[in-house]
Coordinates of C-alpha atoms in Angstrom, one line a residue:
X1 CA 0.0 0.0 0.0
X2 CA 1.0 3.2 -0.9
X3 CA 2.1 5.9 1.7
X4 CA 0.2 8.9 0.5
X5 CA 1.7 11.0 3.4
X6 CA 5.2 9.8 2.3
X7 CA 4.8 10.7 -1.4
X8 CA 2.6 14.1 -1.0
X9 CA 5.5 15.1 1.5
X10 CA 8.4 13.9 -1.2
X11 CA 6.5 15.8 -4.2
X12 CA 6.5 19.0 -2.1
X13 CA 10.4 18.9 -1.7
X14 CA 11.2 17.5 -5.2
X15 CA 9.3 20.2 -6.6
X16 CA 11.1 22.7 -4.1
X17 CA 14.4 21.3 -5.2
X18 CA 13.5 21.9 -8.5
X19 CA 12.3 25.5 -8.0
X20 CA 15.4 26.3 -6.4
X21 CA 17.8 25.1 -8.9
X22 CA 15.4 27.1 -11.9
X23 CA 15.9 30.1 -9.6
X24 CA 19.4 29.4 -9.1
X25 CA 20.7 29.7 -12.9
X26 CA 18.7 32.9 -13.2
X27 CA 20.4 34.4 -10.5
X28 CA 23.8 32.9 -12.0
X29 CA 22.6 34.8 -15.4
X30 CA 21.1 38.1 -13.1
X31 CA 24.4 38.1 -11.2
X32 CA 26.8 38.4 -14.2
X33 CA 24.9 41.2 -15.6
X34 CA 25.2 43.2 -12.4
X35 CA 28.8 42.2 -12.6
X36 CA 29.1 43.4 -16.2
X37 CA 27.5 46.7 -15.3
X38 CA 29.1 47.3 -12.6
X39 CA 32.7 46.8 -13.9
X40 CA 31.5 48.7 -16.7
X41 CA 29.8 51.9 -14.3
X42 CA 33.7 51.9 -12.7
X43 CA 35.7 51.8 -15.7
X44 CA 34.6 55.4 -16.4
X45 CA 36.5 56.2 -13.5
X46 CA 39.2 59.0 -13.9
X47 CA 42.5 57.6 -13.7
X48 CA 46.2 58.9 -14.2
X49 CA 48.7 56.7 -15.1
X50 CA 46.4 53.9 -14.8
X51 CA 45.8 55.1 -11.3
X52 CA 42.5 56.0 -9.8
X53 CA 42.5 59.3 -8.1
X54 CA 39.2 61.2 -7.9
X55 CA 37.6 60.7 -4.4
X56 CA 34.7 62.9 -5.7
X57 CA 34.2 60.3 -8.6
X58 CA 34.6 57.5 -6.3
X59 CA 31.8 59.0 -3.9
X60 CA 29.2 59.4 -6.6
X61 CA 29.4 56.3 -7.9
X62 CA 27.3 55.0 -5.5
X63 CA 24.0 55.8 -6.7
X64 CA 24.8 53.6 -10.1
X65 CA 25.7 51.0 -8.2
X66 CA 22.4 51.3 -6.1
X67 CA 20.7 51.1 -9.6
X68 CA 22.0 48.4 -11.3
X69 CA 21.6 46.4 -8.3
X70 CA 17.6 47.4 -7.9
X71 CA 17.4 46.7 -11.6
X72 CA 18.8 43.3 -12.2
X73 CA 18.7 41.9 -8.5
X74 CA 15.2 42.7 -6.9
X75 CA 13.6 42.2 -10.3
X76 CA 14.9 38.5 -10.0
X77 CA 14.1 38.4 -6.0
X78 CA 10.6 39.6 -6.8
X79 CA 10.0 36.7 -9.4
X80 CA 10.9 34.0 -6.6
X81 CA 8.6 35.9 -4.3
X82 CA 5.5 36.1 -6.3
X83 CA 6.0 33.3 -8.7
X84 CA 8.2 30.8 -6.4
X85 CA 6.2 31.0 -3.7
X86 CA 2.4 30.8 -5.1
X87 CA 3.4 27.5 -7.0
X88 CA 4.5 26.3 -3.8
X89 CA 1.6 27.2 -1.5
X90 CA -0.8 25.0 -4.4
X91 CA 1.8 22.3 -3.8
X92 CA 0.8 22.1 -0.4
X93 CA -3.1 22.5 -1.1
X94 CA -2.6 19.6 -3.5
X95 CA -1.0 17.6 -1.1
X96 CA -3.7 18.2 1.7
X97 CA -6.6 17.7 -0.8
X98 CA -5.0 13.7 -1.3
X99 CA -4.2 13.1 2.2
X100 CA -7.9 14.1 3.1
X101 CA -8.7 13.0 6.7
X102 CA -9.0 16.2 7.5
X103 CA -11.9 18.9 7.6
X104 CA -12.6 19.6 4.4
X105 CA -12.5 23.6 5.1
X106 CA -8.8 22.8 5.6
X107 CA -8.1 20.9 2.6
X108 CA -8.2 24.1 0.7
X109 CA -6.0 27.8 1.1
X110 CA -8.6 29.8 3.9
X111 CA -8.8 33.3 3.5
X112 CA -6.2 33.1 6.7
X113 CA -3.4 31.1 4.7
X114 CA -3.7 33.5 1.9
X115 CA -2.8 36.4 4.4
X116 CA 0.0 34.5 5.9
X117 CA 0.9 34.0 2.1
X118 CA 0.9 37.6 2.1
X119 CA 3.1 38.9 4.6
X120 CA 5.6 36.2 4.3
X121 CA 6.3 37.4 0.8
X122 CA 6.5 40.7 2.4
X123 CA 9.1 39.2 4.7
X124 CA 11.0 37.2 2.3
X125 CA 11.3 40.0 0.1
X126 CA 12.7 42.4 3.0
X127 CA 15.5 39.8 3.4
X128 CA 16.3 39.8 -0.6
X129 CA 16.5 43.8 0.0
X130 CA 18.7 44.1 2.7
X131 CA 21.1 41.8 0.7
X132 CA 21.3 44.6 -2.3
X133 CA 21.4 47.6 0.4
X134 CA 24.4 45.6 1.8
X135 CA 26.1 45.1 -1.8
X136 CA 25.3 48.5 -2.9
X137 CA 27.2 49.6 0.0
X138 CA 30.4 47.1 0.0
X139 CA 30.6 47.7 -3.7
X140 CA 30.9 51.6 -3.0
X141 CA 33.3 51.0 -0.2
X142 CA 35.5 48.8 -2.6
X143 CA 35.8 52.1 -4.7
X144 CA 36.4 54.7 -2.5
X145 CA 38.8 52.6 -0.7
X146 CA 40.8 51.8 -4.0
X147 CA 40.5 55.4 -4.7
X148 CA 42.1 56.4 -1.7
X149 CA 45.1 54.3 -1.8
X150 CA 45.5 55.4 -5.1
X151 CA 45.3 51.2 -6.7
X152 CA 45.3 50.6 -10.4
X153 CA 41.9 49.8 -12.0
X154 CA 43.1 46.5 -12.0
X155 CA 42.9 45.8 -8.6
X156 CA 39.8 47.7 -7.7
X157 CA 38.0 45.0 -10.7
X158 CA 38.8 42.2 -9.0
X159 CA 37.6 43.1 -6.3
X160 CA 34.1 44.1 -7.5
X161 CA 33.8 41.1 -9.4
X162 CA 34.3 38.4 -6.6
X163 CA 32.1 40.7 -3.9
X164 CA 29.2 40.0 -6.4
X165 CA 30.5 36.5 -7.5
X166 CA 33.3 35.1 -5.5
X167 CA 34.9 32.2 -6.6
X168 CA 33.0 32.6 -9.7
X169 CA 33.5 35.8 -10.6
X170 CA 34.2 36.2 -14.6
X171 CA 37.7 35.1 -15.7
X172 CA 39.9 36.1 -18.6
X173 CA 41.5 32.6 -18.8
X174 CA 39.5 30.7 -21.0
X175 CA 40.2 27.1 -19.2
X176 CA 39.0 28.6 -15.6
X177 CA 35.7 30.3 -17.4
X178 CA 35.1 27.1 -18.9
X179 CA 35.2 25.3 -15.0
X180 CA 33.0 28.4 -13.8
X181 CA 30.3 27.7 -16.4
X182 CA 30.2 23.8 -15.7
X183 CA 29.7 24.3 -11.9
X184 CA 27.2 27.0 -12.6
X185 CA 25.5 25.0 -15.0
X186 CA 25.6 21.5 -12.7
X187 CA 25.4 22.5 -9.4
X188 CA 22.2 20.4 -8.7
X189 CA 22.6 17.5 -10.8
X190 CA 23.6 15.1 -8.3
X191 CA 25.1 13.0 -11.1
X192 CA 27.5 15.1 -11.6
X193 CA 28.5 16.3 -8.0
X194 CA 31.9 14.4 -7.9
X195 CA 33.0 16.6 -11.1
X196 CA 31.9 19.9 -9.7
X197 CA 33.3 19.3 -6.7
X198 CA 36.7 18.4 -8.4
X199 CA 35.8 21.9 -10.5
X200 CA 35.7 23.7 -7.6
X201 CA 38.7 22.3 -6.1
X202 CA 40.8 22.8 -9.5
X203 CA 39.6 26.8 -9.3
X204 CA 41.2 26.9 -5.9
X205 CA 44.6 25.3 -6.5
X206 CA 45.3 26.3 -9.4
X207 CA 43.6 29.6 -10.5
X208 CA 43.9 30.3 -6.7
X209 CA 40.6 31.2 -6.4
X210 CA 39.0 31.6 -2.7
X211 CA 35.7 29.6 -2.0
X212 CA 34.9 31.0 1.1
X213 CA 34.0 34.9 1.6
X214 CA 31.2 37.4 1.8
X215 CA 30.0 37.4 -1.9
X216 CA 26.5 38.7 -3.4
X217 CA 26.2 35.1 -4.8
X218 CA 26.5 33.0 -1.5
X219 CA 24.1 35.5 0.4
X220 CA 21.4 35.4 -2.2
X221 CA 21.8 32.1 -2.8
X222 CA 21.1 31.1 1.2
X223 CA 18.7 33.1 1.5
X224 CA 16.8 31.5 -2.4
X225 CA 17.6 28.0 -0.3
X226 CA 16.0 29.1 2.8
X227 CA 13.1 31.1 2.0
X228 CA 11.5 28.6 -0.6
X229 CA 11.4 25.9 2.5
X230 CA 11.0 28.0 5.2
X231 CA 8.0 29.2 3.5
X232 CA 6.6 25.9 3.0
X233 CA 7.3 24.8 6.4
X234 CA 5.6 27.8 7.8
X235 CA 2.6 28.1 5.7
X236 CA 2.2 23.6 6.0
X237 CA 2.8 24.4 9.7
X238 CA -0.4 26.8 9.7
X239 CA -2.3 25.1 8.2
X240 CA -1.7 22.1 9.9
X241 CA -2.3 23.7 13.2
X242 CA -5.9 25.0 12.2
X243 CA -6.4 21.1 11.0
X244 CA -5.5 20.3 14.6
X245 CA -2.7 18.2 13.7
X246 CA -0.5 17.8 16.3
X247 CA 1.6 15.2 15.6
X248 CA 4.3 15.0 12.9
X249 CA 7.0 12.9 10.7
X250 CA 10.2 13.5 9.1
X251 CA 11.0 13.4 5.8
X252 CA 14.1 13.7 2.9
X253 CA 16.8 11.8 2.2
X254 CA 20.0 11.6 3.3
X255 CA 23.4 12.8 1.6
X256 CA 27.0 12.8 2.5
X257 CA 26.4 16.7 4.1
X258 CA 23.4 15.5 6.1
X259 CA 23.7 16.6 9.5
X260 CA 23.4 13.9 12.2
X261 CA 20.7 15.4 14.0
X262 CA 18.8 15.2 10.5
X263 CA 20.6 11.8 9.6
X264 CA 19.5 10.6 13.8
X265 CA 15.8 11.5 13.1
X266 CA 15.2 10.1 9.7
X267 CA 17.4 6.7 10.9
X268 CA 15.0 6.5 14.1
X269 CA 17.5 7.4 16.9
X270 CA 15.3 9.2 18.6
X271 CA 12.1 7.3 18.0
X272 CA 9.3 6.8 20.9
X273 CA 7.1 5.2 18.0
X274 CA 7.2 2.5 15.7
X275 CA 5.7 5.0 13.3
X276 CA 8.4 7.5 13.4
X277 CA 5.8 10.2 14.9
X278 CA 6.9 13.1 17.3
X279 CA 4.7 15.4 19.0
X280 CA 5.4 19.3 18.9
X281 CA 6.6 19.1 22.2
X282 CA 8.8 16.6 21.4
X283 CA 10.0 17.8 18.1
X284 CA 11.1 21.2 20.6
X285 CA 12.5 19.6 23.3
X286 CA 15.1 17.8 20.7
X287 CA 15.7 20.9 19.5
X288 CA 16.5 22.6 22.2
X289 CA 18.5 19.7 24.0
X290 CA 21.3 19.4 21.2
X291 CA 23.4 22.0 19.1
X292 CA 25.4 20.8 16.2
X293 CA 27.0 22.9 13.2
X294 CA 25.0 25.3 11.0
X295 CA 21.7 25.1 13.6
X296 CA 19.7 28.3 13.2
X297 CA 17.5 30.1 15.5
X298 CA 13.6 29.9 15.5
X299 CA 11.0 27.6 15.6
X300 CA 12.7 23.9 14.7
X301 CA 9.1 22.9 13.0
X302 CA 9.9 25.9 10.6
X303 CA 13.9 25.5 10.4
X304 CA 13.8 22.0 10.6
X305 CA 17.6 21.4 10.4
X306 CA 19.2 24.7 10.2
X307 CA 20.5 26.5 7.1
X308 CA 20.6 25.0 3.9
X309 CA 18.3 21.9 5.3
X310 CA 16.5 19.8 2.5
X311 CA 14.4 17.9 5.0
X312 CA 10.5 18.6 5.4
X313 CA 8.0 18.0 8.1
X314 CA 4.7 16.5 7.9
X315 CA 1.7 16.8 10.3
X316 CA -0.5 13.8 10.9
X317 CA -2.8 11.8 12.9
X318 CA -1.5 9.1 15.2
X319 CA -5.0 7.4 14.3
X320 CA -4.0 7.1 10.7
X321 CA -1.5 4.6 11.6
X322 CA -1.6 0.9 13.1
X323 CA 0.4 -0.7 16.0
X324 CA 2.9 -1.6 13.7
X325 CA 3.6 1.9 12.4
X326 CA 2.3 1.2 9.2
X327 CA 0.1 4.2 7.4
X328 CA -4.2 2.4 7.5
X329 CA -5.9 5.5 5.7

């Protein structure tokens, strides 16, 4: 017998994965273009003997930075707002229409989920905002700062180009642009995760690129990862409330980056029940009793395993399962 709660909780994250990785090459593609226009904005910079020197051309730069950014980047961060996140909140009326066993007035978005909808695309978007005023900012410091000390345009390029991109800012060696496009390009194909990860390695040694660092690209990108699952954890988490579902399950699989607090509840460490079932309380007191790498703050039914988690939970019945832990309905 099918597991209906299983599979309608598996869709929801497949289709999540595959929102975020459709999200993810347009921010590769909206990230470039910022990088091209901004490069572009501070090549008009006054320079002597290859030098820059103006402060007052440095200072006013600013306010073209600030508008490329707005342009390319919050048009893009509106898109996964609006679009990302309606597509998702059906995916979770879908699911709660083939479970049934519920009251049917909560199979459905109420009039209260579709205000909830609301603000947390409010919220969401807030986030994707303070991520440009933080850019638009860093990227003007880089400027004056380079202006200041007088650096060769040179200098002040790279640095623009790996704030916005990092290790995969834009390169003028063919063979690294050629490993830059194949990680951008198969970054979620799990087929192919031993080659980008020899890519990436290959960037580092020998085109001494740095992984780590406060780029435009890793911040946006956490926060695409986290706000696509966040929001359906909160708005499944709402609705499962007003169902008066108290009891839930974990679900995703497990990869070599699994955390072992994710890895320990989907293996049944911490079972009490043959079924796998926690109740709220339970799910919180876990929480709250452990720390491990990379946990984040807020509720753990919301968070589930911290940043960057894949895992889902789903809210059920005890009832709708037997003494064996097998799924009856």
């Amino acid at each position: 017998m099918s597991d209906i709660v299983k599979d309608a909780t598996l869709y929801r994250i497949k289709q999540i994965e595959l929102a975020e990785a459709e999200y993810y090459k347009s921010l590769i593609k909206t990230l470039d273009r910022i990088e091209r226009e901004v490069v572009a904005t501070a090549s008009r910079l006054p320079l002597t003997d290859g030098k820059l020197i103006e402060l007052q051309s440095a200072i006013a730069i600013r306010p073209q930075i600030k508008s490329i950014l707005e342009k390319e980047y919050l048009k893009w961060s509106d898109t996964v707002v609006r679009e990302g996140f309606n597509k998702q909140a059906k995916r979770i009326e879908k699911a709660f229409k083939r479970i049934g066993n519920i009251p049917i007035e909560f199979q459905e978005l109420t009039k209260g989920d579709k205000a909830l909808i609301q603000n947390l695309k409010q919220q969401y978007f807030t986030q994707f905002k303070d991520v440009s005023n933080t850019f638009t900012r860093r990227l003007s410091e880089k400027v004056y700062q380079n202006t200041l000390v007088g650096s060769e345009f040179a200098v002040l390029e790279k640095e623009l180009r790996q704030t916005i991109n990092g290790i995969y800012a834009s390169a003028d060696d063919p063979e690294a642009q050629k490993l830059i496009d194949y990680i951008n390009k198969n970054k979620f194909d799990k087929s192919k995760q031993a080659e980008v990860d020899k890519s990436i390695q290959t960037l580092q040694s020998k085109f001494a690129r740095d992984r780590a660092g406060e780029n435009m690209k890793r911040y946006a990108g956490q926060i695409l990862n986290d706000s696509l699952r966040d929001f359906d954890a909160t708005l499944n988490f709402n609705k499962s409330q007003d169902a008066g579902l108290t009891f839930v399950k974990y679900y995703g699989d497990v990869i070599p980056t699994t955390r072992d607090h994710c890895r320990n509840i989907i293996n049944g460490v911490y079972n009490k029940r043959k079924s796998g079932l926690f109740t709220v309380d339970e799910v919180n007191a876990l929480w709250t009793s452990r720390s491990w790498k990379g946990k984040k703050s807020g509720n753990p039914l919301i968070v589930r395993g911290g940043y960057n988690c894949r895992h889902q939970w789903s809210y059920v019945n005890p009832d709708w399962y037997d003494s064996k832990g097998e799924l009856i309905i």
